[in-house]
PDB file of C-alpha atoms in Angstrom:
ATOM      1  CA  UNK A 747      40.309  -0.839 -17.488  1.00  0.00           C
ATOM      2  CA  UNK A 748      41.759   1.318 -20.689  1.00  0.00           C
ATOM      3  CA  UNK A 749      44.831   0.065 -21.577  1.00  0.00           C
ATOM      4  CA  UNK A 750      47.464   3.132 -21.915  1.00  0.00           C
ATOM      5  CA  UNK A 751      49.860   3.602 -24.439  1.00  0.00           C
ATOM      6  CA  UNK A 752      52.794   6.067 -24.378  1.00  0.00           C
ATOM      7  CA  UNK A 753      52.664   6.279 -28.186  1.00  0.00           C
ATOM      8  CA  UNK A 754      48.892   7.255 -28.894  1.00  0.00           C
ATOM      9  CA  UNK A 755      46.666  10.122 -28.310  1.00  0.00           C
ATOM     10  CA  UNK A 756      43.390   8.111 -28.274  1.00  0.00           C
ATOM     11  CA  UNK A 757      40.118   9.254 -29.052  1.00  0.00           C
ATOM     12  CA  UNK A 758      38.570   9.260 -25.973  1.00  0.00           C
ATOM     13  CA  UNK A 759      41.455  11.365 -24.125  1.00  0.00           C
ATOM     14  CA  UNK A 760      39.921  14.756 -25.938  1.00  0.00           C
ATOM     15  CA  UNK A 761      37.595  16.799 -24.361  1.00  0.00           C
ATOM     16  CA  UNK A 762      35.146  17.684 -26.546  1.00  0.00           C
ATOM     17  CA  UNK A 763      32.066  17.562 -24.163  1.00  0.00           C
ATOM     18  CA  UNK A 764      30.132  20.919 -23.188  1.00  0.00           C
ATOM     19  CA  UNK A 765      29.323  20.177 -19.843  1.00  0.00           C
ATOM     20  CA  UNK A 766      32.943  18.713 -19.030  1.00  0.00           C
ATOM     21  CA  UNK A 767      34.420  22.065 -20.482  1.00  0.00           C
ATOM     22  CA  UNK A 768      32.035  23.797 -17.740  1.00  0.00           C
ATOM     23  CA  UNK A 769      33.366  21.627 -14.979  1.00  0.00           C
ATOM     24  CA  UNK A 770      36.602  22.699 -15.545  1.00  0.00           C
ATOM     25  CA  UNK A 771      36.298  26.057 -15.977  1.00  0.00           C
ATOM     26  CA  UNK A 772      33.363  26.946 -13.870  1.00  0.00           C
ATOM     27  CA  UNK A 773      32.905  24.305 -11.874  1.00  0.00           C
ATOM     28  CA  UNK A 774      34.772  26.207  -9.500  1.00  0.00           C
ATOM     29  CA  UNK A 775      37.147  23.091  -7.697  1.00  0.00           C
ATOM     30  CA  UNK A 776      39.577  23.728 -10.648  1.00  0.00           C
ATOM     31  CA  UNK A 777      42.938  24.585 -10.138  1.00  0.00           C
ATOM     32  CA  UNK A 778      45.515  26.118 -12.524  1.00  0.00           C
ATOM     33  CA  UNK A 779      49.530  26.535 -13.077  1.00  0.00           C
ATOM     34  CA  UNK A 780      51.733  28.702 -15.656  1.00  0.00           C
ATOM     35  CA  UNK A 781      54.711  28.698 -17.464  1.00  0.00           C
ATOM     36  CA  UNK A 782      54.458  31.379 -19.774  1.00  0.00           C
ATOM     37  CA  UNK A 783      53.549  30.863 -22.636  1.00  0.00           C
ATOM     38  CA  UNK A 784      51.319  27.904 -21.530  1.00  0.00           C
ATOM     39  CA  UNK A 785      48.809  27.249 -18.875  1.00  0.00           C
ATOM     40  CA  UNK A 786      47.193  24.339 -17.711  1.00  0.00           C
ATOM     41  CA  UNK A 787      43.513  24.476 -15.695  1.00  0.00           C
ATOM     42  CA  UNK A 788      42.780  20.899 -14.392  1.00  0.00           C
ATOM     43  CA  UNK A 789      40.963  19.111 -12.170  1.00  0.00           C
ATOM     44  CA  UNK A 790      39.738  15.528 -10.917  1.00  0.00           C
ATOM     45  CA  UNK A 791      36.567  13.976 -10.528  1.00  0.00           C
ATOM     46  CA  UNK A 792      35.051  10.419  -9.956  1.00  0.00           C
ATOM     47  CA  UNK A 793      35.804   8.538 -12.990  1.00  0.00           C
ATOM     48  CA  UNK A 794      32.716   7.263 -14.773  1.00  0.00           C
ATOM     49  CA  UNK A 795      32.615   3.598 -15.942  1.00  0.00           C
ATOM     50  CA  UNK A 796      33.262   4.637 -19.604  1.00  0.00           C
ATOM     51  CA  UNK A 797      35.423   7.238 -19.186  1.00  0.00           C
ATOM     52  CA  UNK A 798      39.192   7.665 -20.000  1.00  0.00           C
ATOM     53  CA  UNK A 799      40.809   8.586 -17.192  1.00  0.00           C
ATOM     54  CA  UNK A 800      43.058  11.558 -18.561  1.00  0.00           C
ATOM     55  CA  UNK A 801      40.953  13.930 -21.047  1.00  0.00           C
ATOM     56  CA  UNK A 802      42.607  17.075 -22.649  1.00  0.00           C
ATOM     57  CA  UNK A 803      41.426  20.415 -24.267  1.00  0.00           C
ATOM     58  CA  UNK A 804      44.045  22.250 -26.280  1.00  0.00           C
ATOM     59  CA  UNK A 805      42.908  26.156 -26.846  1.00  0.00           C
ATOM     60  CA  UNK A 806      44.686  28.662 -28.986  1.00  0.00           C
ATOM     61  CA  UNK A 807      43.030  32.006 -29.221  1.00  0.00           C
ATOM     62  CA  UNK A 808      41.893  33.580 -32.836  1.00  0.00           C
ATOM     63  CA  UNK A 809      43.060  36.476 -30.334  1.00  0.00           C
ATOM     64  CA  UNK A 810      46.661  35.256 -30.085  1.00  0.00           C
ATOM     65  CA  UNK A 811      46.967  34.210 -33.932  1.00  0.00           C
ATOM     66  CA  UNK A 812      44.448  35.616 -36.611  1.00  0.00           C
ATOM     67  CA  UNK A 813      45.147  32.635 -39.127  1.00  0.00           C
ATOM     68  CA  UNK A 814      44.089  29.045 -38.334  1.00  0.00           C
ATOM     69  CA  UNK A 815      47.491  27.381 -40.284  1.00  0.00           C
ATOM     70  CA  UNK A 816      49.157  29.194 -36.894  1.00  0.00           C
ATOM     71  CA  UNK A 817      46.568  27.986 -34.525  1.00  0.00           C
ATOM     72  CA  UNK A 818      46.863  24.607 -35.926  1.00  0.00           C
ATOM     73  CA  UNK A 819      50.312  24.241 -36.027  1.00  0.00           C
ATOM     74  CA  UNK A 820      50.401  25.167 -32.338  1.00  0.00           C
ATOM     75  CA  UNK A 821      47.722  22.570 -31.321  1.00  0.00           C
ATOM     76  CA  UNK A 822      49.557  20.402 -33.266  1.00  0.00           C
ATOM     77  CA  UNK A 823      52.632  20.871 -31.185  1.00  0.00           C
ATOM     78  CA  UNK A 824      50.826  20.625 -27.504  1.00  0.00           C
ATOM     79  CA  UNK A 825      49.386  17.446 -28.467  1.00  0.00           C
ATOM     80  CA  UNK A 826      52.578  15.843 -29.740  1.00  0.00           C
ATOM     81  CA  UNK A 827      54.241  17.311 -26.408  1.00  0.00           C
ATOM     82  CA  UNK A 828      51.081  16.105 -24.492  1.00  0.00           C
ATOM     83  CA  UNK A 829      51.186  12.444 -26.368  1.00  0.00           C
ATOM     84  CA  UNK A 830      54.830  11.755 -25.119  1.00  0.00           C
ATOM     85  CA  UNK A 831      54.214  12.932 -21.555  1.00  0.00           C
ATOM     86  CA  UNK A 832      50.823  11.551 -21.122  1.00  0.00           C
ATOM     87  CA  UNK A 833      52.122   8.514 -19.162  1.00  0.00           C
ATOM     88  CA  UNK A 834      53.169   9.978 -16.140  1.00  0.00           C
ATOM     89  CA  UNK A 835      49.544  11.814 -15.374  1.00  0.00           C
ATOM     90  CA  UNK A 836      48.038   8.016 -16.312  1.00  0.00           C
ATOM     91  CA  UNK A 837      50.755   6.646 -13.613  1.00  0.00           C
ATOM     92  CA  UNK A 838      49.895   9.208 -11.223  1.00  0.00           C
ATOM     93  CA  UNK A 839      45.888   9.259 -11.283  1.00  0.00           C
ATOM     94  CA  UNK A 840      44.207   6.942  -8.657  1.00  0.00           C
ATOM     95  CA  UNK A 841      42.326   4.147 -10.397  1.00  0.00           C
ATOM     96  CA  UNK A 842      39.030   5.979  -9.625  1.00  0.00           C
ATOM     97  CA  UNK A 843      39.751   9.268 -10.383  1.00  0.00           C
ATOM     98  CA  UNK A 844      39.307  11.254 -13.668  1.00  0.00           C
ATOM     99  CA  UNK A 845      41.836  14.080 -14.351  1.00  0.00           C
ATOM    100  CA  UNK A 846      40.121  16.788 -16.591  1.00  0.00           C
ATOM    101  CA  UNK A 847      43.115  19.247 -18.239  1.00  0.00           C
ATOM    102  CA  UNK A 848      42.378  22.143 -20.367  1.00  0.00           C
ATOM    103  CA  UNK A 849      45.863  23.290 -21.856  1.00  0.00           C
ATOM    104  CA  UNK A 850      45.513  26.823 -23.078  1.00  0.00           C
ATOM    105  CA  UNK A 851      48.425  28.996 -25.018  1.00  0.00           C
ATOM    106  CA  UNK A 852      48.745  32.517 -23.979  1.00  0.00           C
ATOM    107  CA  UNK A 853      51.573  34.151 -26.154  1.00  0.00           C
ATOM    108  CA  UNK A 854      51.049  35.639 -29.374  1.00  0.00           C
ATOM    109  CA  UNK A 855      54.267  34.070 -30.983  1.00  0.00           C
ATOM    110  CA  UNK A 856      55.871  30.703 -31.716  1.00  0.00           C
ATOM    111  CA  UNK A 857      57.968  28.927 -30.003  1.00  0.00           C
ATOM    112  CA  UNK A 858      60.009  25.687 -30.923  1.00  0.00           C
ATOM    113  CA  UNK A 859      58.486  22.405 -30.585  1.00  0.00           C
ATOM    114  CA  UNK A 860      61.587  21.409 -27.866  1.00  0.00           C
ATOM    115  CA  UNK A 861      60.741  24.268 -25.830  1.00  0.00           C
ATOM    116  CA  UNK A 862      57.416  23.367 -25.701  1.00  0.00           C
ATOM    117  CA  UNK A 863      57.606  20.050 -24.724  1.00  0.00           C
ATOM    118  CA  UNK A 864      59.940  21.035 -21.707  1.00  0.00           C
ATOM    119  CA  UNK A 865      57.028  23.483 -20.362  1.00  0.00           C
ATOM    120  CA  UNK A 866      54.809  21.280 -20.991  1.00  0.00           C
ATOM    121  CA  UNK A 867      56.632  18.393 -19.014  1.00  0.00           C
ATOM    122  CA  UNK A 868      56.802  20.974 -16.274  1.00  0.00           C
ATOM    123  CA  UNK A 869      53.508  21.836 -15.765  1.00  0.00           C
ATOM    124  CA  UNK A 870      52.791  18.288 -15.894  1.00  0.00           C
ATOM    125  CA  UNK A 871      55.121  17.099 -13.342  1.00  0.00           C
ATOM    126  CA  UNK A 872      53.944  20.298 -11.323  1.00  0.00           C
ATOM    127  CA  UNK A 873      49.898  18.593 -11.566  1.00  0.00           C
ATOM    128  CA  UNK A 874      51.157  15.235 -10.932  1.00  0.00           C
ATOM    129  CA  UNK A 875      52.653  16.227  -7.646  1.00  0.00           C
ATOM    130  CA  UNK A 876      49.098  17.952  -6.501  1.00  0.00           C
ATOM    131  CA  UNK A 877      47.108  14.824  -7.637  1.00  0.00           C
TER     132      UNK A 877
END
């Protein structure tokens, strides 16, 4: 079993495959929740025997921001919001399931690393009680 820790955003937790991207967004079993300016697509599978059991996509559209220093700095500040929540989709999760979570940013302007977080922790607590 991978041992969790509330301080890390581990290798292994980032989406990066192809064909899980496709699950998740086409796979058609996904489900989804908003809090504008964030959304969250997720969904659960049968863990594999390798796998971690939470993996994340962050997305921010060249659409939304032309410049990657803006795009980046927004990733940046999901995945620190994402790292200090991460625990409670870990506690949540039964042991054999894998939770797939794509979180994708919708606005066109900045917000404040606080006010992200507290979406963020929303939309988490709102998957957690669906798992």
């Amino acid at each position: 079993m991978l041992t969790v820790s509330r301080s890390l955003f581990p290798k292994q937790e980032r989406m990066v495959s192809r064909q899980l991207i496709e699950l998740l967004f086409n796979g058609g079993s996904s489900r989804s929740t908003a809090i504008f300016p964030l959304r969250i697509v997720y969904v659960t599978r049968e863990r594999p025997q390798d796998g971690a059991p939470v993996q994340l996509l962050v997305s921010v559209s060249k659409k939304r921001f032309k410049h990657a220093v803006d795009r980046n700095r927004v990733k940046r500040q999901l995945r620190e919001a994402y790292r200090r929540h991460s625990y409670l989709l870990h506690e949540a999760l039964p042991e054999d399931k894998q939770l797939l979570v794509a979180c994708v940013w919708l606005s066109d302007r900045h917000e404040d690393s606080a006010a992200i977080e507290q979406k963020l922790l929303t939309l988490i607590q709102r998957v957690t009680g669906k798992l």
